[in-house]
Every structure is written in structure tokens, then in C-alpha cells.
Amino acid sequence: MFDEAELKRMSPRERARLMQALAVLDMPRLSNAGSPKRRRYFLLGTVVCCVCLAAWIGVLAVTLPRFYRAGDWRGAWVGFDLAELIAFAATAWAAWRGRQILITCLLVLATLLFADAWFDVTLDVRTNGFLFSLLSALLVEIPLAIAALLAARRLQRLTIARIRSREGIHGPVPPLWRIPLFGYFEGGVLHDPVPPGSPDSSDLSDSSNDQANGDRSTLARPSGRWPGRDS
């Protein structure tokens, strides 16, 4: 059994290898996120939706009138702003309680704010309220939406960095678009899509506190193969 003094005498490389070994033995494995057949169905459904939506956009662009009298203008906007209020309240609660659902709340809030800015501006074109709608979109709604997206990205990267640390992987967190989904790789063990020392690893902008130590930036990878692609 190791005591604290023995752990301090170990090199960063040795401690990283010990963490990797403990993660393999004791930490719960990541369950499979879905069968390959289910994943193929999901991808096929997404492609079909993209094709159908693109065709529908073309139909709308040709057939919709340039001006249209709305049926319930008040109800539409009051309901939309009520959804925004709920999103703000849920985001505040999740931030206060420190819950992981805060990431989802931030993404939903950003989507609603972008949609609010879009409809405010486009529906007020050639009206007396266009300037106010444009200024509110540029100064309030879009900046808040961007801030929510950046906060969600930061929290997601912090979560992944914590998982990597528990698995004994140190160094910079790769971009989110390069990190495989948990459960879609062999054995459920977290693998780094950008192995330390590879040419791509020098392009990463964010790094952990361990990056300053040259010995820690070249830690050995966990047992198993590096995935050849991001899935």
C-alpha cells in the first residue's frame, strides 16, 4: 500500500501510470452509447431530415407571400418570452445549485436568444420599430447568447478535463469536435484523440496546469489503441 510520502517521491510519469492503472481496475467503465445499427439509423434519419428541410425551404422561398397578417401576434410573442423566462430561471437555478444540467440550460437559452434576435429584426423590417429591434439584438440578445455558448463550452471542457484526469490522462484538452462520444470506443476506456507528442497536439490552445512541466506533457497513454478517427 502506498502512503503519501511514497506518492510524493514518485515522478509525474509514474503517478500518471498509477492513475491509469487504478482507473482500469476500480473506476466504473463507460457504458456503450448504442449499437452500430441504431447509430446508422440515427445518421440516416438525420440525413433524410436535412434533405427534406432543404427542399421545404426552397418551397417556402417560392410560395410564401412577402407580407402576412398574423393570427395571434400577442400570444406568439408572450409565449416566446415566457419560454425565455423559464430558460433564464432554469439556468439560474442550475448555476446556483452547481448541477451538470446547467450546460443544457445554457444551450437552450442561447438558442432562444438567437431566435428572438432573428425574429425581432426580420419581422420589424420596414416598420417604425426596426431600429429598436436591431439595437436590442446587437447589444443585448446576441451578446447574451454568445456568452451562454462560451460558458457551456467552458463547462463541458472542464467536465472532460476532470474525466481525463481521473483516467490518468494529462495535458491540454482537445477541441470538442475531436473528442469521441463516450461509449463509442472499445472497452469503454477514455482514449485521448490527440496523443501527447503527436503533431496535432502542438495546435491545441487550451492546456492544463501540468503543461508547464515538460515531463508531464509527454506522459504515456493508457493501455489500448489510440482511435484512428473521432468516432
PDB file of N, CA, C and O in Angstrom, residues 20-86:
ATOM      1  N   GLN A  20      -3.752   5.657 -14.220  1.00  0.00           N
ATOM      2  CA  GLN A  20      -4.339   4.914 -15.332  1.00  0.00           C
ATOM      3  C   GLN A  20      -4.661   3.489 -14.910  1.00  0.00           C
ATOM      4  O   GLN A  20      -5.724   2.953 -15.242  1.00  0.00           O
ATOM      5  N   ALA A  21      -3.733   2.872 -14.168  1.00  0.00           N
ATOM      6  CA  ALA A  21      -3.965   1.504 -13.715  1.00  0.00           C
ATOM      7  C   ALA A  21      -5.146   1.430 -12.757  1.00  0.00           C
ATOM      8  O   ALA A  21      -5.982   0.523 -12.846  1.00  0.00           O
ATOM      9  N   LEU A  22      -5.264   2.392 -11.834  1.00  0.00           N
ATOM     10  CA  LEU A  22      -6.388   2.409 -10.905  1.00  0.00           C
ATOM     11  C   LEU A  22      -7.706   2.650 -11.635  1.00  0.00           C
ATOM     12  O   LEU A  22      -8.739   2.077 -11.266  1.00  0.00           O
ATOM     13  N   ALA A  23      -7.666   3.507 -12.656  1.00  0.00           N
ATOM     14  CA  ALA A  23      -8.892   3.771 -13.411  1.00  0.00           C
ATOM     15  C   ALA A  23      -9.379   2.511 -14.101  1.00  0.00           C
ATOM     16  O   ALA A  23     -10.584   2.229 -14.136  1.00  0.00           O
ATOM     17  N   VAL A  24      -8.456   1.732 -14.652  1.00  0.00           N
ATOM     18  CA  VAL A  24      -8.840   0.499 -15.338  1.00  0.00           C
ATOM     19  C   VAL A  24      -9.409  -0.518 -14.351  1.00  0.00           C
ATOM     20  O   VAL A  24     -10.368  -1.236 -14.646  1.00  0.00           O
ATOM     21  N   LEU A  25      -8.844  -0.576 -13.119  1.00  0.00           N
ATOM     22  CA  LEU A  25      -9.248  -1.589 -12.157  1.00  0.00           C
ATOM     23  C   LEU A  25     -10.518  -1.223 -11.393  1.00  0.00           C
ATOM     24  O   LEU A  25     -11.400  -2.062 -11.193  1.00  0.00           O
ATOM     25  N   ASP A  26     -10.602   0.019 -10.945  1.00  0.00           N
ATOM     26  CA  ASP A  26     -11.618   0.370  -9.957  1.00  0.00           C
ATOM     27  C   ASP A  26     -12.741   1.261 -10.468  1.00  0.00           C
ATOM     28  O   ASP A  26     -13.869   1.164  -9.990  1.00  0.00           O
ATOM     29  N   MET A  27     -12.448   2.164 -11.389  1.00  0.00           N
ATOM     30  CA  MET A  27     -13.470   3.118 -11.790  1.00  0.00           C
ATOM     31  C   MET A  27     -14.486   2.449 -12.697  1.00  0.00           C
ATOM     32  O   MET A  27     -14.147   1.573 -13.492  1.00  0.00           O
ATOM     33  N   PRO A  28     -15.755   2.822 -12.589  1.00  0.00           N
ATOM     34  CA  PRO A  28     -16.778   2.211 -13.450  1.00  0.00           C
ATOM     35  C   PRO A  28     -16.502   2.516 -14.906  1.00  0.00           C
ATOM     36  O   PRO A  28     -16.142   3.630 -15.267  1.00  0.00           O
ATOM     37  N   ARG A  29     -16.661   1.526 -15.741  1.00  0.00           N
ATOM     38  CA  ARG A  29     -16.445   1.696 -17.168  1.00  0.00           C
ATOM     39  C   ARG A  29     -17.601   2.458 -17.792  1.00  0.00           C
ATOM     40  O   ARG A  29     -18.750   2.398 -17.346  1.00  0.00           O
ATOM     41  N   LEU A  30     -17.288   3.155 -18.863  1.00  0.00           N
ATOM     42  CA  LEU A  30     -18.304   3.894 -19.583  1.00  0.00           C
ATOM     43  C   LEU A  30     -19.129   2.925 -20.420  1.00  0.00           C
ATOM     44  O   LEU A  30     -18.590   2.165 -21.207  1.00  0.00           O
ATOM     45  N   SER A  31     -20.434   2.947 -20.240  1.00  0.00           N
ATOM     46  CA  SER A  31     -21.295   2.006 -20.942  1.00  0.00           C
ATOM     47  C   SER A  31     -21.384   2.371 -22.416  1.00  0.00           C
ATOM     48  O   SER A  31     -21.156   3.509 -22.811  1.00  0.00           O
ATOM     49  N   ASN A  32     -21.744   1.374 -23.221  1.00  0.00           N
ATOM     50  CA  ASN A  32     -21.875   1.595 -24.652  1.00  0.00           C
ATOM     51  C   ASN A  32     -23.038   2.539 -24.921  1.00  0.00           C
ATOM     52  O   ASN A  32     -24.131   2.361 -24.395  1.00  0.00           O
ATOM     53  N   ALA A  33     -22.803   3.550 -25.758  1.00  0.00           N
ATOM     54  CA  ALA A  33     -23.829   4.557 -26.024  1.00  0.00           C
ATOM     55  C   ALA A  33     -24.897   4.082 -26.995  1.00  0.00           C
ATOM     56  O   ALA A  33     -25.928   4.722 -27.141  1.00  0.00           O
ATOM     57  N   GLY A  34     -24.681   2.974 -27.660  1.00  0.00           N
ATOM     58  CA  GLY A  34     -25.681   2.483 -28.599  1.00  0.00           C
ATOM     59  C   GLY A  34     -25.056   1.512 -29.576  1.00  0.00           C
ATOM     60  O   GLY A  34     -23.862   1.532 -29.826  1.00  0.00           O
ATOM     61  N   SER A  35     -25.900   0.670 -30.152  1.00  0.00           N
ATOM     62  CA  SER A  35     -25.413  -0.309 -31.106  1.00  0.00           C
ATOM     63  C   SER A  35     -25.074   0.376 -32.427  1.00  0.00           C
ATOM     64  O   SER A  35     -25.630   1.434 -32.755  1.00  0.00           O
ATOM     65  N   PRO A  36     -24.165  -0.225 -33.229  1.00  0.00           N
ATOM     66  CA  PRO A  36     -23.863   0.354 -34.550  1.00  0.00           C
ATOM     67  C   PRO A  36     -25.099   0.470 -35.432  1.00  0.00           C
ATOM     68  O   PRO A  36     -25.231   1.428 -36.200  1.00  0.00           O
ATOM     69  N   LYS A  37     -26.022  -0.494 -35.318  1.00  0.00           N
ATOM     70  CA  LYS A  37     -27.242  -0.438 -36.120  1.00  0.00           C
ATOM     71  C   LYS A  37     -28.082   0.769 -35.748  1.00  0.00           C
ATOM     72  O   LYS A  37     -28.594   1.484 -36.630  1.00  0.00           O
ATOM     73  N   ARG A  38     -28.232   1.033 -34.447  1.00  0.00           N
ATOM     74  CA  ARG A  38     -29.001   2.198 -34.009  1.00  0.00           C
ATOM     75  C   ARG A  38     -28.332   3.490 -34.448  1.00  0.00           C
ATOM     76  O   ARG A  38     -29.000   4.451 -34.840  1.00  0.00           O
ATOM     77  N   ARG A  39     -27.010   3.497 -34.411  1.00  0.00           N
ATOM     78  CA  ARG A  39     -26.285   4.697 -34.836  1.00  0.00           C
ATOM     79  C   ARG A  39     -26.476   4.954 -36.324  1.00  0.00           C
ATOM     80  O   ARG A  39     -26.657   6.098 -36.749  1.00  0.00           O
ATOM     81  N   ARG A  40     -26.470   3.890 -37.132  1.00  0.00           N
ATOM     82  CA  ARG A  40     -26.692   4.052 -38.569  1.00  0.00           C
ATOM     83  C   ARG A  40     -28.091   4.580 -38.844  1.00  0.00           C
ATOM     84  O   ARG A  40     -28.284   5.452 -39.713  1.00  0.00           O
ATOM     85  N   TYR A  41     -29.084   4.078 -38.112  1.00  0.00           N
ATOM     86  CA  TYR A  41     -30.449   4.583 -38.280  1.00  0.00           C
ATOM     87  C   TYR A  41     -30.540   6.063 -37.926  1.00  0.00           C
ATOM     88  O   TYR A  41     -31.237   6.838 -38.595  1.00  0.00           O
ATOM     89  N   PHE A  42     -29.851   6.433 -36.851  1.00  0.00           N
ATOM     90  CA  PHE A  42     -29.869   7.846 -36.442  1.00  0.00           C
ATOM     91  C   PHE A  42     -29.233   8.734 -37.516  1.00  0.00           C
ATOM     92  O   PHE A  42     -29.773   9.791 -37.867  1.00  0.00           O
ATOM     93  N   LEU A  43     -28.083   8.304 -38.042  1.00  0.00           N
ATOM     94  CA  LEU A  43     -27.418   9.093 -39.084  1.00  0.00           C
ATOM     95  C   LEU A  43     -28.277   9.173 -40.338  1.00  0.00           C
ATOM     96  O   LEU A  43     -28.389  10.228 -40.966  1.00  0.00           O
ATOM     97  N   LEU A  44     -28.909   8.057 -40.718  1.00  0.00           N
ATOM     98  CA  LEU A  44     -29.778   8.052 -41.893  1.00  0.00           C
ATOM     99  C   LEU A  44     -30.963   8.989 -41.689  1.00  0.00           C
ATOM    100  O   LEU A  44     -31.325   9.763 -42.588  1.00  0.00           O
ATOM    101  N   GLY A  45     -31.570   8.935 -40.493  1.00  0.00           N
ATOM    102  CA  GLY A  45     -32.684   9.830 -40.213  1.00  0.00           C
ATOM    103  C   GLY A  45     -32.279  11.294 -40.264  1.00  0.00           C
ATOM    104  O   GLY A  45     -33.028  12.144 -40.765  1.00  0.00           O
ATOM    105  N   THR A  46     -31.079  11.603 -39.763  1.00  0.00           N
ATOM    106  CA  THR A  46     -30.603  12.984 -39.796  1.00  0.00           C
ATOM    107  C   THR A  46     -30.388  13.468 -41.225  1.00  0.00           C
ATOM    108  O   THR A  46     -30.744  14.604 -41.586  1.00  0.00           O
ATOM    109  N   VAL A  47     -29.806  12.616 -42.072  1.00  0.00           N
ATOM    110  CA  VAL A  47     -29.581  12.983 -43.473  1.00  0.00           C
ATOM    111  C   VAL A  47     -30.914  13.203 -44.186  1.00  0.00           C
ATOM    112  O   VAL A  47     -31.088  14.170 -44.945  1.00  0.00           O
ATOM    113  N   VAL A  48     -31.887  12.317 -43.937  1.00  0.00           N
ATOM    114  CA  VAL A  48     -33.207  12.469 -44.551  1.00  0.00           C
ATOM    115  C   VAL A  48     -33.855  13.779 -44.110  1.00  0.00           C
ATOM    116  O   VAL A  48     -34.454  14.508 -44.922  1.00  0.00           O
ATOM    117  N   CYS A  49     -33.726  14.117 -42.829  1.00  0.00           N
ATOM    118  CA  CYS A  49     -34.286  15.380 -42.331  1.00  0.00           C
ATOM    119  C   CYS A  49     -33.632  16.582 -43.003  1.00  0.00           C
ATOM    120  O   CYS A  49     -34.314  17.562 -43.351  1.00  0.00           O
ATOM    121  N   CYS A  50     -32.325  16.523 -43.198  1.00  0.00           N
ATOM    122  CA  CYS A  50     -31.622  17.628 -43.862  1.00  0.00           C
ATOM    123  C   CYS A  50     -32.117  17.805 -45.290  1.00  0.00           C
ATOM    124  O   CYS A  50     -32.362  18.934 -45.747  1.00  0.00           O
ATOM    125  N   VAL A  51     -32.261  16.691 -46.027  1.00  0.00           N
ATOM    126  CA  VAL A  51     -32.724  16.772 -47.413  1.00  0.00           C
ATOM    127  C   VAL A  51     -34.144  17.314 -47.479  1.00  0.00           C
ATOM    128  O   VAL A  51     -34.459  18.207 -48.287  1.00  0.00           O
ATOM    129  N   CYS A  52     -35.022  16.784 -46.634  1.00  0.00           N
ATOM    130  CA  CYS A  52     -36.420  17.241 -46.634  1.00  0.00           C
ATOM    131  C   CYS A  52     -36.521  18.711 -46.249  1.00  0.00           C
ATOM    132  O   CYS A  52     -37.303  19.474 -46.850  1.00  0.00           O
ATOM    133  N   LEU A  53     -35.746  19.126 -45.244  1.00  0.00           N
ATOM    134  CA  LEU A  53     -35.803  20.522 -44.826  1.00  0.00           C
ATOM    135  C   LEU A  53     -35.274  21.449 -45.907  1.00  0.00           C
ATOM    136  O   LEU A  53     -35.832  22.530 -46.137  1.00  0.00           O
ATOM    137  N   ALA A  54     -34.203  21.051 -46.591  1.00  0.00           N
ATOM    138  CA  ALA A  54     -33.675  21.875 -47.675  1.00  0.00           C
ATOM    139  C   ALA A  54     -34.717  22.039 -48.784  1.00  0.00           C
ATOM    140  O   ALA A  54     -34.912  23.145 -49.330  1.00  0.00           O
ATOM    141  N   ALA A  55     -35.406  20.953 -49.118  1.00  0.00           N
ATOM    142  CA  ALA A  55     -36.447  21.043 -50.147  1.00  0.00           C
ATOM    143  C   ALA A  55     -37.604  21.926 -49.679  1.00  0.00           C
ATOM    144  O   ALA A  55     -38.142  22.732 -50.454  1.00  0.00           O
ATOM    145  N   TRP A  56     -37.977  21.804 -48.399  1.00  0.00           N
ATOM    146  CA  TRP A  56     -39.081  22.607 -47.872  1.00  0.00           C
ATOM    147  C   TRP A  56     -38.710  24.092 -47.841  1.00  0.00           C
ATOM    148  O   TRP A  56     -39.562  24.946 -48.091  1.00  0.00           O
ATOM    149  N   ILE A  57     -37.458  24.397 -47.534  1.00  0.00           N
ATOM    150  CA  ILE A  57     -37.019  25.800 -47.559  1.00  0.00           C
ATOM    151  C   ILE A  57     -37.169  26.375 -48.961  1.00  0.00           C
ATOM    152  O   ILE A  57     -37.603  27.518 -49.153  1.00  0.00           O
ATOM    153  N   GLY A  58     -36.815  25.567 -49.983  1.00  0.00           N
ATOM    154  CA  GLY A  58     -36.989  26.035 -51.359  1.00  0.00           C
ATOM    155  C   GLY A  58     -38.441  26.292 -51.694  1.00  0.00           C
ATOM    156  O   GLY A  58     -38.771  27.297 -52.349  1.00  0.00           O
ATOM    157  N   VAL A  59     -39.332  25.410 -51.248  1.00  0.00           N
ATOM    158  CA  VAL A  59     -40.762  25.596 -51.498  1.00  0.00           C
ATOM    159  C   VAL A  59     -41.264  26.869 -50.822  1.00  0.00           C
ATOM    160  O   VAL A  59     -42.003  27.664 -51.422  1.00  0.00           O
ATOM    161  N   LEU A  60     -40.865  27.080 -49.570  1.00  0.00           N
ATOM    162  CA  LEU A  60     -41.307  28.276 -48.852  1.00  0.00           C
ATOM    163  C   LEU A  60     -40.781  29.550 -49.503  1.00  0.00           C
ATOM    164  O   LEU A  60     -41.481  30.569 -49.562  1.00  0.00           O
ATOM    165  N   ALA A  61     -39.531  29.505 -49.972  1.00  0.00           N
ATOM    166  CA  ALA A  61     -38.947  30.696 -50.589  1.00  0.00           C
ATOM    167  C   ALA A  61     -39.701  31.102 -51.852  1.00  0.00           C
ATOM    168  O   ALA A  61     -39.739  32.287 -52.213  1.00  0.00           O
ATOM    169  N   VAL A  62     -40.315  30.144 -52.512  1.00  0.00           N
ATOM    170  CA  VAL A  62     -41.026  30.435 -53.759  1.00  0.00           C
ATOM    171  C   VAL A  62     -42.500  30.765 -53.512  1.00  0.00           C
ATOM    172  O   VAL A  62     -43.070  31.637 -54.182  1.00  0.00           O
ATOM    173  N   THR A  63     -43.118  30.100 -52.543  1.00  0.00           N
ATOM    174  CA  THR A  63     -44.574  30.190 -52.397  1.00  0.00           C
ATOM    175  C   THR A  63     -45.051  31.167 -51.326  1.00  0.00           C
ATOM    176  O   THR A  63     -46.181  31.659 -51.418  1.00  0.00           O
ATOM    177  N   LEU A  64     -44.246  31.439 -50.292  1.00  0.00           N
ATOM    178  CA  LEU A  64     -44.730  32.298 -49.207  1.00  0.00           C
ATOM    179  C   LEU A  64     -44.880  33.745 -49.672  1.00  0.00           C
ATOM    180  O   LEU A  64     -44.047  34.259 -50.428  1.00  0.00           O
ATOM    181  N   PRO A  65     -45.932  34.423 -49.201  1.00  0.00           N
ATOM    182  CA  PRO A  65     -46.076  35.850 -49.538  1.00  0.00           C
ATOM    183  C   PRO A  65     -45.046  36.692 -48.789  1.00  0.00           C
ATOM    184  O   PRO A  65     -44.550  36.294 -47.738  1.00  0.00           O
ATOM    185  N   ARG A  66     -44.712  37.851 -49.353  1.00  0.00           N
ATOM    186  CA  ARG A  66     -43.723  38.724 -48.729  1.00  0.00           C
ATOM    187  C   ARG A  66     -44.266  39.330 -47.437  1.00  0.00           C
ATOM    188  O   ARG A  66     -43.524  39.527 -46.475  1.00  0.00           O
ATOM    189  N   PHE A  67     -45.555  39.602 -47.374  1.00  0.00           N
ATOM    190  CA  PHE A  67     -46.184  40.157 -46.184  1.00  0.00           C
ATOM    191  C   PHE A  67     -47.348  39.249 -45.792  1.00  0.00           C
ATOM    192  O   PHE A  67     -48.036  38.679 -46.635  1.00  0.00           O
ATOM    193  N   TYR A  68     -47.568  39.157 -44.456  1.00  0.00           N
ATOM    194  CA  TYR A  68     -48.619  38.256 -43.970  1.00  0.00           C
ATOM    195  C   TYR A  68     -49.171  38.816 -42.671  1.00  0.00           C
ATOM    196  O   TYR A  68     -48.407  39.272 -41.809  1.00  0.00           O
ATOM    197  N   ARG A  69     -50.484  38.771 -42.523  1.00  0.00           N
ATOM    198  CA  ARG A  69     -51.130  39.245 -41.295  1.00  0.00           C
ATOM    199  C   ARG A  69     -51.223  38.089 -40.306  1.00  0.00           C
ATOM    200  O   ARG A  69     -51.837  37.061 -40.597  1.00  0.00           O
ATOM    201  N   ALA A  70     -50.585  38.236 -39.125  1.00  0.00           N
ATOM    202  CA  ALA A  70     -50.540  37.158 -38.138  1.00  0.00           C
ATOM    203  C   ALA A  70     -51.884  36.997 -37.447  1.00  0.00           C
ATOM    204  O   ALA A  70     -52.641  37.954 -37.277  1.00  0.00           O
ATOM    205  N   GLY A  71     -52.167  35.764 -37.013  1.00  0.00           N
ATOM    206  CA  GLY A  71     -53.441  35.488 -36.361  1.00  0.00           C
ATOM    207  C   GLY A  71     -53.455  35.886 -34.890  1.00  0.00           C
ATOM    208  O   GLY A  71     -54.410  36.479 -34.421  1.00  0.00           O
ATOM    209  N   ASP A  72     -52.404  35.579 -34.172  1.00  0.00           N
ATOM    210  CA  ASP A  72     -52.355  35.888 -32.740  1.00  0.00           C
ATOM    211  C   ASP A  72     -50.964  36.412 -32.405  1.00  0.00           C
ATOM    212  O   ASP A  72     -50.142  35.728 -31.806  1.00  0.00           O
ATOM    213  N   TRP A  73     -50.683  37.633 -32.804  1.00  0.00           N
ATOM    214  CA  TRP A  73     -49.363  38.235 -32.636  1.00  0.00           C
ATOM    215  C   TRP A  73     -48.978  38.333 -31.163  1.00  0.00           C
ATOM    216  O   TRP A  73     -47.859  38.001 -30.777  1.00  0.00           O
ATOM    217  N   ARG A  74     -49.912  38.768 -30.333  1.00  0.00           N
ATOM    218  CA  ARG A  74     -49.637  38.908 -28.902  1.00  0.00           C
ATOM    219  C   ARG A  74     -49.326  37.566 -28.260  1.00  0.00           C
ATOM    220  O   ARG A  74     -48.373  37.413 -27.513  1.00  0.00           O
ATOM    221  N   GLY A  75     -50.144  36.562 -28.560  1.00  0.00           N
ATOM    222  CA  GLY A  75     -49.933  35.247 -27.973  1.00  0.00           C
ATOM    223  C   GLY A  75     -48.604  34.635 -28.374  1.00  0.00           C
ATOM    224  O   GLY A  75     -47.930  33.987 -27.554  1.00  0.00           O
ATOM    225  N   ALA A  76     -48.207  34.844 -29.634  1.00  0.00           N
ATOM    226  CA  ALA A  76     -46.946  34.284 -30.107  1.00  0.00           C
ATOM    227  C   ALA A  76     -45.768  34.863 -29.336  1.00  0.00           C
ATOM    228  O   ALA A  76     -44.887  34.128 -28.855  1.00  0.00           O
ATOM    229  N   TRP A  77     -45.727  36.185 -29.185  1.00  0.00           N
ATOM    230  CA  TRP A  77     -44.572  36.805 -28.536  1.00  0.00           C
ATOM    231  C   TRP A  77     -44.600  36.657 -27.025  1.00  0.00           C
ATOM    232  O   TRP A  77     -43.555  36.499 -26.396  1.00  0.00           O
ATOM    233  N   VAL A  78     -45.774  36.705 -26.431  1.00  0.00           N
ATOM    234  CA  VAL A  78     -45.850  36.488 -24.986  1.00  0.00           C
ATOM    235  C   VAL A  78     -45.416  35.061 -24.646  1.00  0.00           C
ATOM    236  O   VAL A  78     -44.664  34.824 -23.689  1.00  0.00           O
ATOM    237  N   GLY A  79     -45.867  34.098 -25.440  1.00  0.00           N
ATOM    238  CA  GLY A  79     -45.455  32.718 -25.213  1.00  0.00           C
ATOM    239  C   GLY A  79     -43.966  32.508 -25.401  1.00  0.00           C
ATOM    240  O   GLY A  79     -43.325  31.783 -24.623  1.00  0.00           O
ATOM    241  N   PHE A  80     -43.391  33.153 -26.426  1.00  0.00           N
ATOM    242  CA  PHE A  80     -41.959  33.021 -26.669  1.00  0.00           C
ATOM    243  C   PHE A  80     -41.149  33.637 -25.528  1.00  0.00           C
ATOM    244  O   PHE A  80     -40.173  33.051 -25.048  1.00  0.00           O
ATOM    245  N   ASP A  81     -41.545  34.825 -25.088  1.00  0.00           N
ATOM    246  CA  ASP A  81     -40.830  35.461 -23.975  1.00  0.00           C
ATOM    247  C   ASP A  81     -41.006  34.684 -22.681  1.00  0.00           C
ATOM    248  O   ASP A  81     -40.113  34.674 -21.824  1.00  0.00           O
ATOM    249  N   LEU A  82     -42.148  34.023 -22.520  1.00  0.00           N
ATOM    250  CA  LEU A  82     -42.335  33.169 -21.348  1.00  0.00           C
ATOM    251  C   LEU A  82     -41.349  31.993 -21.381  1.00  0.00           C
ATOM    252  O   LEU A  82     -40.792  31.623 -20.342  1.00  0.00           O
ATOM    253  N   ALA A  83     -41.127  31.430 -22.574  1.00  0.00           N
ATOM    254  CA  ALA A  83     -40.138  30.352 -22.705  1.00  0.00           C
ATOM    255  C   ALA A  83     -38.744  30.860 -22.350  1.00  0.00           C
ATOM    256  O   ALA A  83     -37.959  30.157 -21.694  1.00  0.00           O
ATOM    257  N   GLU A  84     -38.426  32.075 -22.761  1.00  0.00           N
ATOM    258  CA  GLU A  84     -37.128  32.664 -22.405  1.00  0.00           C
ATOM    259  C   GLU A  84     -37.009  32.861 -20.899  1.00  0.00           C
ATOM    260  O   GLU A  84     -35.939  32.617 -20.318  1.00  0.00           O
ATOM    261  N   LEU A  85     -38.091  33.305 -20.276  1.00  0.00           N
ATOM    262  CA  LEU A  85     -38.071  33.498 -18.827  1.00  0.00           C
ATOM    263  C   LEU A  85     -37.812  32.176 -18.113  1.00  0.00           C
ATOM    264  O   LEU A  85     -37.020  32.112 -17.165  1.00  0.00           O
ATOM    265  N   ILE A  86     -38.466  31.114 -18.568  1.00  0.00           N
ATOM    266  CA  ILE A  86     -38.259  29.799 -17.964  1.00  0.00           C
ATOM    267  C   ILE A  86     -36.811  29.352 -18.162  1.00  0.00           C
ATOM    268  O   ILE A  86     -36.188  28.785 -17.245  1.00  0.00           O
TER     269      ILE A  86
END
